[in-house]
Coordinates of C-alpha atoms in Angstrom, one line a residue:
M1 CA -29.8 5.4 -2.1
E2 CA -27.7 6.0 1.1
D3 CA -24.8 6.9 -0.8
E4 CA -26.7 9.2 -2.8
S5 CA -28.3 10.7 0.5
L6 CA -24.8 11.2 1.9
E7 CA -23.5 13.0 -1.1
I8 CA -26.3 15.2 -1.1
L9 CA -26.0 16.3 2.6
G10 CA -22.3 16.5 2.3
N11 CA -22.6 18.9 -0.9
N12 CA -25.3 20.6 1.2
L13 CA -22.7 21.3 4.1
K14 CA -20.0 22.4 1.9
A15 CA -22.5 24.9 0.3
H16 CA -23.2 26.4 3.6
I17 CA -19.7 26.6 4.7
T18 CA -18.5 28.3 1.4
D19 CA -21.7 30.9 1.1
D20 CA -20.8 34.4 1.3
D21 CA -24.0 35.2 3.0
L22 CA -23.8 32.4 5.8
A23 CA -23.6 35.1 8.5
N24 CA -26.7 36.7 7.6
K25 CA -28.5 33.6 6.9
I26 CA -28.1 32.0 10.3
S27 CA -29.1 34.2 13.4
T28 CA -28.4 33.4 17.0
G29 CA -31.8 34.9 17.9
I30 CA -33.6 32.1 16.1
D31 CA -34.5 28.9 18.1
V32 CA -32.9 25.5 16.9
V33 CA -36.0 24.4 15.2
G34 CA -36.3 27.6 13.3
I35 CA -32.4 27.9 12.2
L36 CA -33.3 24.0 10.7
V37 CA -36.2 24.9 8.7
D38 CA -34.2 28.1 8.0
L39 CA -31.0 26.1 6.8
V40 CA -32.8 23.6 4.7
T41 CA -35.1 26.1 2.9
K42 CA -32.1 28.5 1.9
L43 CA -29.8 25.8 0.7
P44 CA -29.2 25.0 -3.0
V45 CA -30.5 21.4 -2.6
I46 CA -33.6 22.5 -0.8
D47 CA -35.4 19.0 -0.4
T48 CA -32.3 17.6 1.6
F49 CA -34.3 17.2 4.6
N50 CA -37.4 15.5 2.8
K51 CA -34.7 13.0 1.1
L52 CA -32.8 12.2 4.4
R53 CA -35.9 11.4 6.4
N54 CA -36.1 7.9 5.3
S55 CA -32.5 7.2 6.0
F56 CA -32.5 8.4 9.7
N57 CA -34.9 8.0 12.4
N58 CA -36.4 11.0 13.9
Y59 CA -34.2 11.3 17.1
N60 CA -30.9 10.6 14.8
A61 CA -31.8 13.4 12.2
L62 CA -32.8 16.0 15.0
R63 CA -29.1 15.2 16.8
L64 CA -27.6 15.8 13.4
H65 CA -29.3 18.7 12.5
K66 CA -28.4 20.3 16.1
K67 CA -24.8 19.4 15.6
L68 CA -24.6 20.8 12.0
T69 CA -26.8 24.2 13.2
R70 CA -24.0 24.5 16.2
F71 CA -21.3 24.2 13.7
L72 CA -22.3 26.5 11.3
L73 CA -23.3 29.1 13.7
G74 CA -19.6 28.8 15.5
I75 CA -17.7 28.9 12.0
S76 CA -20.2 32.0 10.4
D77 CA -18.0 34.9 11.7
I78 CA -15.1 33.4 9.7
Q79 CA -14.3 35.3 6.3
P80 CA -16.1 32.9 3.5
L81 CA -12.7 33.0 1.3
D82 CA -11.0 31.3 4.1
R83 CA -13.8 28.8 4.9
Q84 CA -13.6 27.9 1.1
R85 CA -9.9 27.6 1.2
F86 CA -10.4 25.1 4.4
M87 CA -13.0 22.9 1.8
E88 CA -10.3 23.0 -0.6
D89 CA -7.5 21.9 1.5
L90 CA -9.6 19.0 2.8
D91 CA -10.6 18.0 -0.9
S92 CA -7.1 18.0 -1.9
L93 CA -6.4 14.9 0.6
H94 CA -7.3 12.4 -2.3
E95 CA -6.6 9.4 0.2
L96 CA -9.5 10.1 2.1
K97 CA -11.6 8.8 -1.2
E98 CA -14.3 11.4 -0.1
K99 CA -15.2 15.0 -0.9
S100 CA -14.7 17.4 1.9
G101 CA -18.4 17.7 2.7
E102 CA -18.7 14.4 3.2
V103 CA -15.6 13.9 5.6
L104 CA -16.9 16.9 7.7
I105 CA -20.3 15.4 8.0
D106 CA -18.9 12.1 9.3
I107 CA -16.9 13.8 11.6
I108 CA -19.8 15.8 13.0
V109 CA -21.9 12.9 13.3
R110 CA -19.2 11.1 15.6
M111 CA -19.0 14.1 17.9
N112 CA -21.4 12.2 20.7
H113 CA -21.9 15.3 22.7
L114 CA -22.7 18.7 21.6
G115 CA -19.9 20.2 23.6
K116 CA -17.5 18.5 21.4
I117 CA -18.9 20.7 18.4
D118 CA -17.4 23.6 20.1
F119 CA -13.8 21.8 20.5
L120 CA -14.5 21.1 16.6
I121 CA -15.0 24.9 15.8
N122 CA -12.0 25.9 17.7
L123 CA -9.8 23.5 15.8
F124 CA -11.5 24.6 12.5
K125 CA -10.4 28.1 13.4
A126 CA -6.9 27.1 14.1
K127 CA -6.5 25.4 11.0
I128 CA -7.8 28.6 9.3
S129 CA -5.3 30.7 11.4
S130 CA -2.5 28.4 10.2
K131 CA -2.0 27.3 13.7
I132 CA -2.3 23.7 12.6
D133 CA -2.6 22.2 9.3
I134 CA -5.5 20.1 7.7
K135 CA -3.8 16.8 8.5
E136 CA -3.6 17.8 12.3
F137 CA -7.2 18.8 12.1
L138 CA -8.2 15.6 11.3
R139 CA -6.0 14.0 13.9
L140 CA -7.3 16.0 16.6
A141 CA -10.9 15.4 15.2
M142 CA -10.6 11.5 15.5
I143 CA -9.2 12.3 19.0
L144 CA -12.1 14.2 19.9
E145 CA -14.3 11.1 19.0
K146 CA -12.5 8.8 21.3
V147 CA -12.1 10.9 24.5
S148 CA -14.9 11.8 27.2
I149 CA -15.4 15.4 27.0
M150 CA -15.4 15.7 30.8
D151 CA -11.9 13.9 30.7
L152 CA -11.0 16.5 28.2
H153 CA -11.6 19.3 30.5
S154 CA -8.9 17.6 32.9
L155 CA -6.3 18.0 30.2
K156 CA -4.6 20.9 31.9
N157 CA -3.6 18.9 35.1
Y158 CA -1.1 17.0 32.6
D159 CA 0.6 20.3 31.2
V160 CA 3.8 20.3 33.1
E161 CA 5.0 23.7 31.8
T162 CA 2.1 25.5 33.6
Y163 CA 0.2 23.4 36.0
S164 CA 1.5 24.8 39.7
N165 CA 1.1 21.6 41.7
T166 CA 2.7 18.3 40.8
P167 CA 1.1 17.8 37.2
G168 CA 0.5 14.2 35.6
K169 CA -0.6 12.2 38.5
Y170 CA -2.2 8.8 37.6
E171 CA -5.8 9.3 38.3
G172 CA -7.3 6.0 37.3
S173 CA -9.8 6.0 34.6
L174 CA -9.2 9.7 34.0
T175 CA -6.0 9.1 33.0
D176 CA -6.7 6.0 31.2
S177 CA -9.1 7.5 28.9
L178 CA -6.7 10.5 28.0
Y179 CA -3.8 8.2 27.3
S180 CA -5.7 5.9 25.3
A181 CA -6.9 8.9 23.2
G182 CA -3.5 9.7 22.3
L183 CA -3.4 12.9 24.4
L184 CA -0.6 11.9 27.2
N185 CA 2.9 10.3 27.3
I186 CA 4.2 8.5 30.1
S187 CA 7.0 10.8 31.6
V188 CA 8.2 9.1 34.7
I189 CA 7.7 5.2 35.5
G190 CA 7.6 4.3 39.2
G191 CA 9.1 7.5 40.7
N192 CA 8.4 8.6 44.3
D193 CA 5.1 9.7 43.0
G194 CA 4.3 6.8 40.7
T195 CA 3.9 6.8 37.2
L196 CA 3.7 10.2 35.9
F197 CA 2.3 11.5 32.4
N198 CA 2.6 14.6 30.4
L199 CA 0.9 16.2 27.3
N200 CA 2.3 14.6 23.9
K201 CA 2.1 17.1 20.8
S202 CA -1.4 16.1 20.3
G203 CA -2.4 17.0 23.7
K204 CA -0.5 20.2 23.8
Q205 CA -2.6 21.0 20.4
M206 CA -5.7 20.1 21.8
L207 CA -5.0 22.2 25.0
L208 CA -3.8 25.0 23.1
H209 CA -6.3 25.2 20.3
G210 CA -9.4 23.2 21.1
F211 CA -10.4 25.6 24.2
N212 CA -11.3 28.8 23.9

């Protein structure tokens, strides 16, 4: 039953993402609950929410739908063909052993703050623009799951190329969080300013493509 529900939800999300009329179906002027009802009734599988109610408690169901709605709103301005190509690229990764809709659902579920969905939208658009490839999108999405969104907004402090003051100073748990998430490298060990950190490749990609 759980596998069937996940497959239905995954197919449901893919149907939205590839829908030619997505922008018209989702209006930013409708409240969140209104959008959710609109999404459910306009999808090909119209009884999805009813089937899922037994699999999720009410809180988790609301959280999931709120995240999905924000994500769909964020990508609705992308051309339908580009959205379809994104899903096709995701489907081409056979080692995932899952369909593209299910992969995205899993990623969205693991975003523990709504603000992370905005980062995910920006990474989606970066992939569409060929600034990153589909595997890099997945790597950065995994990093998003692991790092605090508050710490993420301090990522610029470790950009040695643009930060005007001395960048990369160790700042306790903030630095530990970004380093353990895979966004920083150690650049200097035990110098005059102590151990210094800077952005690694993933950190640079996140800073460049994850923020507006």
